[in-house]
Short mmCIF file of C-alpha atoms in Angstrom, two decimals:
data_model
loop_
_atom_site.label_atom_id
_atom_site.label_comp_id
_atom_site.label_asym_id
_atom_site.label_seq_id
_atom_site.Cartn_x
_atom_site.Cartn_y
_atom_site.Cartn_z
CA MET A 3 0.07 0.12 0.38
CA LEU A 4 1.43 2.78 -0.58
CA ASN A 5 1.68 5.06 2.15
CA PRO A 6 1.57 9.09 2.27
CA TYR A 7 3.56 9.85 4.97
CA ALA A 8 6.69 8.52 3.12
CA MET A 9 6.74 11.04 0.33
CA GLN A 10 8.03 14.35 2.65
CA GLY A 11 10.92 15.26 1.50
CA TRP A 12 11.72 13.44 4.92
CA GLN A 13 15.04 11.03 5.66
CA ASN A 14 13.05 7.76 4.53
CA PRO A 15 11.96 4.98 7.47
CA ALA A 16 14.04 2.06 7.66
CA GLY A 17 12.42 0.01 4.87
CA SER A 18 11.76 2.60 1.85
CA SER A 19 13.49 2.71 -1.08
CA SER A 20 12.59 5.72 -2.49
CA SER A 21 15.10 8.94 -2.76
CA SER A 22 15.32 11.68 -1.15
CA SER A 23 18.61 13.65 -2.44
CA SER A 24 15.96 16.46 -3.93
CA SER A 25 14.10 16.96 -0.72
CA SER A 26 15.02 19.91 -0.27
CA THR A 27 14.16 21.93 -3.65
CA ARG A 28 10.53 19.75 -4.26
CA PRO A 29 7.61 21.81 -3.73
CA SER A 30 5.56 19.58 -1.88
CA ILE A 31 2.59 17.94 -3.17
CA PHE A 32 0.24 18.59 -0.05
CA GLY A 33 0.49 22.30 -0.85
CA ALA A 34 -2.77 22.29 -3.52
CA LEU A 35 -5.14 21.17 -0.09
CA PRO A 36 -6.99 23.85 1.78
CA PHE A 37 -5.54 23.45 4.95
CA PRO A 38 -5.14 26.32 7.21
CA SER A 39 -1.77 27.97 7.89
CA PRO A 40 0.35 26.79 10.19
CA ASP A 41 2.07 29.89 10.39
CA THR A 42 0.13 31.69 11.76
CA LEU A 43 -0.62 32.09 16.06
CA LEU A 44 1.16 28.56 16.25
CA PRO A 45 0.47 27.87 19.86
CA THR A 46 3.24 26.88 22.91
CA PHE A 47 4.30 23.23 22.29
CA PHE A 48 5.30 20.73 23.89
CA ALA A 49 7.91 18.70 22.40
CA PHE A 50 8.78 14.82 23.10
CA ARG A 51 12.05 13.59 21.19
CA PHE A 52 12.32 9.59 20.42
CA THR A 53 15.72 9.60 19.93
CA SER A 54 18.65 6.52 20.78
CA PHE A 55 17.56 4.52 17.63
CA SER A 56 18.99 0.64 18.18
CA PRO A 57 19.01 0.87 15.33
CA SER A 58 15.84 2.18 14.17
CA ILE A 59 12.75 3.63 16.44
CA LEU A 60 11.35 0.21 16.78
CA ASN A 61 13.84 0.61 19.90
CA CYS A 62 14.15 3.97 21.37
CA THR A 63 13.95 6.62 24.39
CA VAL A 64 11.17 8.93 24.23
CA LEU A 65 12.58 12.08 26.23
CA GLY A 66 10.09 14.68 27.33
CA PRO A 67 9.92 18.14 27.40
CA GLY A 68 12.41 20.07 29.66
CA ALA A 69 15.78 20.43 30.81
CA PRO A 70 17.46 18.10 31.69
CA ALA A 71 15.29 16.40 29.25
CA ARG A 72 13.77 13.11 31.35
CA PRO A 73 12.86 9.48 29.32
CA TYR A 74 9.19 9.55 29.54
CA PHE A 75 8.72 5.97 27.36
CA ARG A 76 11.07 2.97 26.13
CA ILE A 77 9.90 1.17 23.03
CA LEU A 78 11.23 -2.08 22.51
CA THR A 79 10.81 -4.39 19.85
CA ASP A 80 11.08 -7.93 19.31
CA ALA A 81 11.72 -8.06 23.91
CA PRO A 82 10.31 -9.54 25.61
CA LEU A 83 8.02 -11.11 22.67
CA PRO A 84 9.31 -11.66 19.60
CA GLY A 85 6.96 -9.51 17.04
CA VAL A 86 6.18 -7.51 19.56
CA SER A 87 6.33 -3.50 20.09
CA VAL A 88 5.93 -2.87 23.82
CA PHE A 89 6.15 1.00 24.62
CA GLN A 90 6.68 1.65 28.56
CA ASN A 91 5.99 4.20 30.47
CA ALA A 92 8.81 6.07 32.64
CA GLN A 93 7.85 3.30 35.63
CA GLY A 94 8.06 0.95 33.18
CA GLN A 95 4.51 0.09 32.90
CA ASN A 96 3.61 -1.86 29.67
CA VAL A 97 1.02 1.04 28.04
CA ALA A 98 0.71 -0.26 24.52
CA LEU A 99 1.80 -2.52 22.70
CA VAL A 100 2.05 -3.66 18.20
CA GLN A 101 1.99 -7.35 17.59
CA TRP A 102 3.75 -7.29 13.47
CA LYS A 103 1.95 -9.82 11.81
CA ARG A 104 0.07 -9.46 7.60
CA HIS A 105 -2.76 -6.84 9.58
CA PRO A 106 -0.24 -5.34 12.10
CA GLU A 107 -2.27 -4.61 15.74
CA ALA A 108 -2.10 -2.43 17.48
CA GLU A 109 -3.46 -1.84 21.83
CA ILE A 110 -3.59 1.61 23.66
CA ARG A 111 -4.86 0.64 27.50
CA GLY A 112 -7.60 2.08 28.75
CA VAL A 113 -7.75 3.69 25.42
CA THR A 114 -8.22 1.94 22.62
CA PRO A 115 -8.96 -2.09 23.00
CA ARG A 116 -6.48 -4.22 19.99
CA GLN A 117 -7.74 -3.62 16.68
CA ARG A 118 -5.74 -3.50 13.32
CA THR A 119 -2.80 -0.12 13.21
CA ALA A 120 -5.19 -0.18 9.71
CA GLU A 121 -8.07 0.81 11.71
CA LEU A 122 -6.14 2.77 14.76
CA VAL A 123 -5.01 5.55 12.15
CA ALA A 124 -7.22 4.80 9.02
CA LEU A 125 -6.04 6.13 5.93
CA ALA A 126 -8.40 8.64 4.45
CA PRO A 127 -10.79 8.06 1.15
CA ASP A 128 -8.43 10.03 -1.00
CA ARG A 129 -5.57 9.03 1.58
CA SER A 130 -4.31 12.53 1.88
CA SER A 131 -4.98 12.02 5.71
CA ARG A 132 -5.30 9.82 8.46
CA SER A 133 -7.06 9.79 11.74
CA MET A 134 -6.77 8.07 14.40
CA MET A 135 -10.72 7.88 16.96
CA LEU A 136 -10.19 7.64 20.47
CA ASN A 137 -12.55 7.54 23.60
CA ASP A 138 -14.03 10.90 23.87
CA SER A 139 -11.75 12.69 20.68
CA GLY A 140 -10.43 12.12 17.37
CA ILE A 141 -6.52 13.66 15.48
CA THR A 142 -6.85 13.57 11.68
CA PHE A 143 -2.92 13.47 10.74
CA MET A 144 -1.95 15.70 7.79
CA PRO A 145 1.64 15.77 6.18
CA ARG A 146 2.20 19.41 4.38
CA ASP A 147 5.48 20.56 3.73
CA ASN A 148 7.97 18.86 6.69
CA PHE A 149 5.97 18.51 9.13
CA ILE A 150 2.07 15.95 10.36
CA TRP A 151 0.18 18.30 11.90
CA LEU A 152 -2.06 16.87 14.23
CA HIS A 153 -5.60 18.12 14.77
CA SER A 154 -9.06 18.03 16.31
CA THR A 155 -11.49 16.03 14.38
CA ALA A 156 -13.75 18.54 16.36
CA THR A 157 -16.53 20.29 14.23
CA GLN A 158 -14.13 23.35 13.97
CA PRO A 159 -10.14 21.42 13.93
CA GLU A 160 -7.47 22.43 16.87
CA LEU A 161 -4.33 22.22 16.35
CA LEU A 162 -2.51 19.45 18.64
CA GLY A 163 0.50 19.08 17.92
CA ARG A 164 2.68 18.34 14.85
CA ILE A 165 5.33 15.03 13.99
CA THR A 166 9.28 16.04 12.42
CA ARG A 167 11.64 13.95 11.49
CA GLY A 168 15.59 14.36 11.65
CA GLN A 169 18.50 12.26 11.04
CA THR A 170 18.58 10.66 13.92
CA SER A 171 15.98 11.48 15.91
CA VAL A 172 11.84 11.10 15.40
CA THR A 173 9.89 15.00 17.69
CA LEU A 174 5.97 15.23 18.21
CA GLU A 175 5.45 18.33 19.60
CA LEU A 176 2.09 17.91 21.71
CA THR A 177 0.19 20.95 22.61
CA GLY A 178 -0.63 22.07 26.06
CA GLU A 179 -4.38 21.46 25.42
CA ALA A 180 -3.40 17.92 23.81
CA ILE A 181 -1.85 16.90 26.70
CA HIS A 182 -4.62 17.77 29.40
CA LEU A 183 -6.74 15.69 26.58
CA GLY A 184 -5.24 12.73 27.25
CA LEU A 185 -3.69 12.23 24.04
CA LEU A 186 -0.24 11.65 25.16
CA GLU A 187 -0.37 8.38 24.63
CA ALA A 188 -2.13 7.65 21.41
CA ALA A 189 0.15 10.45 19.52
CA VAL A 190 3.04 8.72 20.85
CA VAL A 191 2.20 5.64 19.62
CA ALA A 192 0.60 7.10 16.69
CA THR A 193 4.41 8.96 15.98
CA PHE A 194 5.63 5.65 15.91
CA LEU A 195 2.96 3.96 13.67
CA LEU A 196 3.60 6.52 10.89
CA GLN A 197 7.17 6.80 11.14
CA CYS A 198 8.31 3.47 11.46
CA GLY A 199 8.61 2.29 8.11
CA ARG A 200 7.01 -0.74 7.95
CA ASN A 201 3.17 -1.63 6.64
CA ILE A 202 0.30 -0.64 8.86
CA ASP A 203 -2.42 -1.34 6.49
#
């Protein structure tokens, strides 16, 4: 399946064969989509950085905001369970998992029951975005320029955050409102799925 998040002009995630050597000069293929300008009155973001790749985001540490940055989550793949990515919080408790099989499944404890990742972060019919429906809210993920922008699925969408990819890390930035709404764990799992380089459909 075509992954719209691989067409960002970022460094390609593991497993992608497309080239991004000319990405800095290519116009965004999403530039013609109707979308509110992200350049006007951006809210304060709190950054969560996926780093210490070993050797990829499949095994990494998620550092939270503040100085010094402290670990909020660890993501472990194939340890202790082969074929499973486990998300642990700072206390070492399992808060989410992704089971890798022909049709991968994911579960976020207390947020979403186990379901196919293709349903958890569902691709829009026009393939321009993905959405995640949670207990009382939802998140839309829309690629634009060098970001994936997170908005609420309300009638009047609110900006919730954005995702960027660097050479050796991925950064999820969330607004205080998104964190207050309890969207942190879901956003971390979604970021992982969108950046892991594996087929999630």
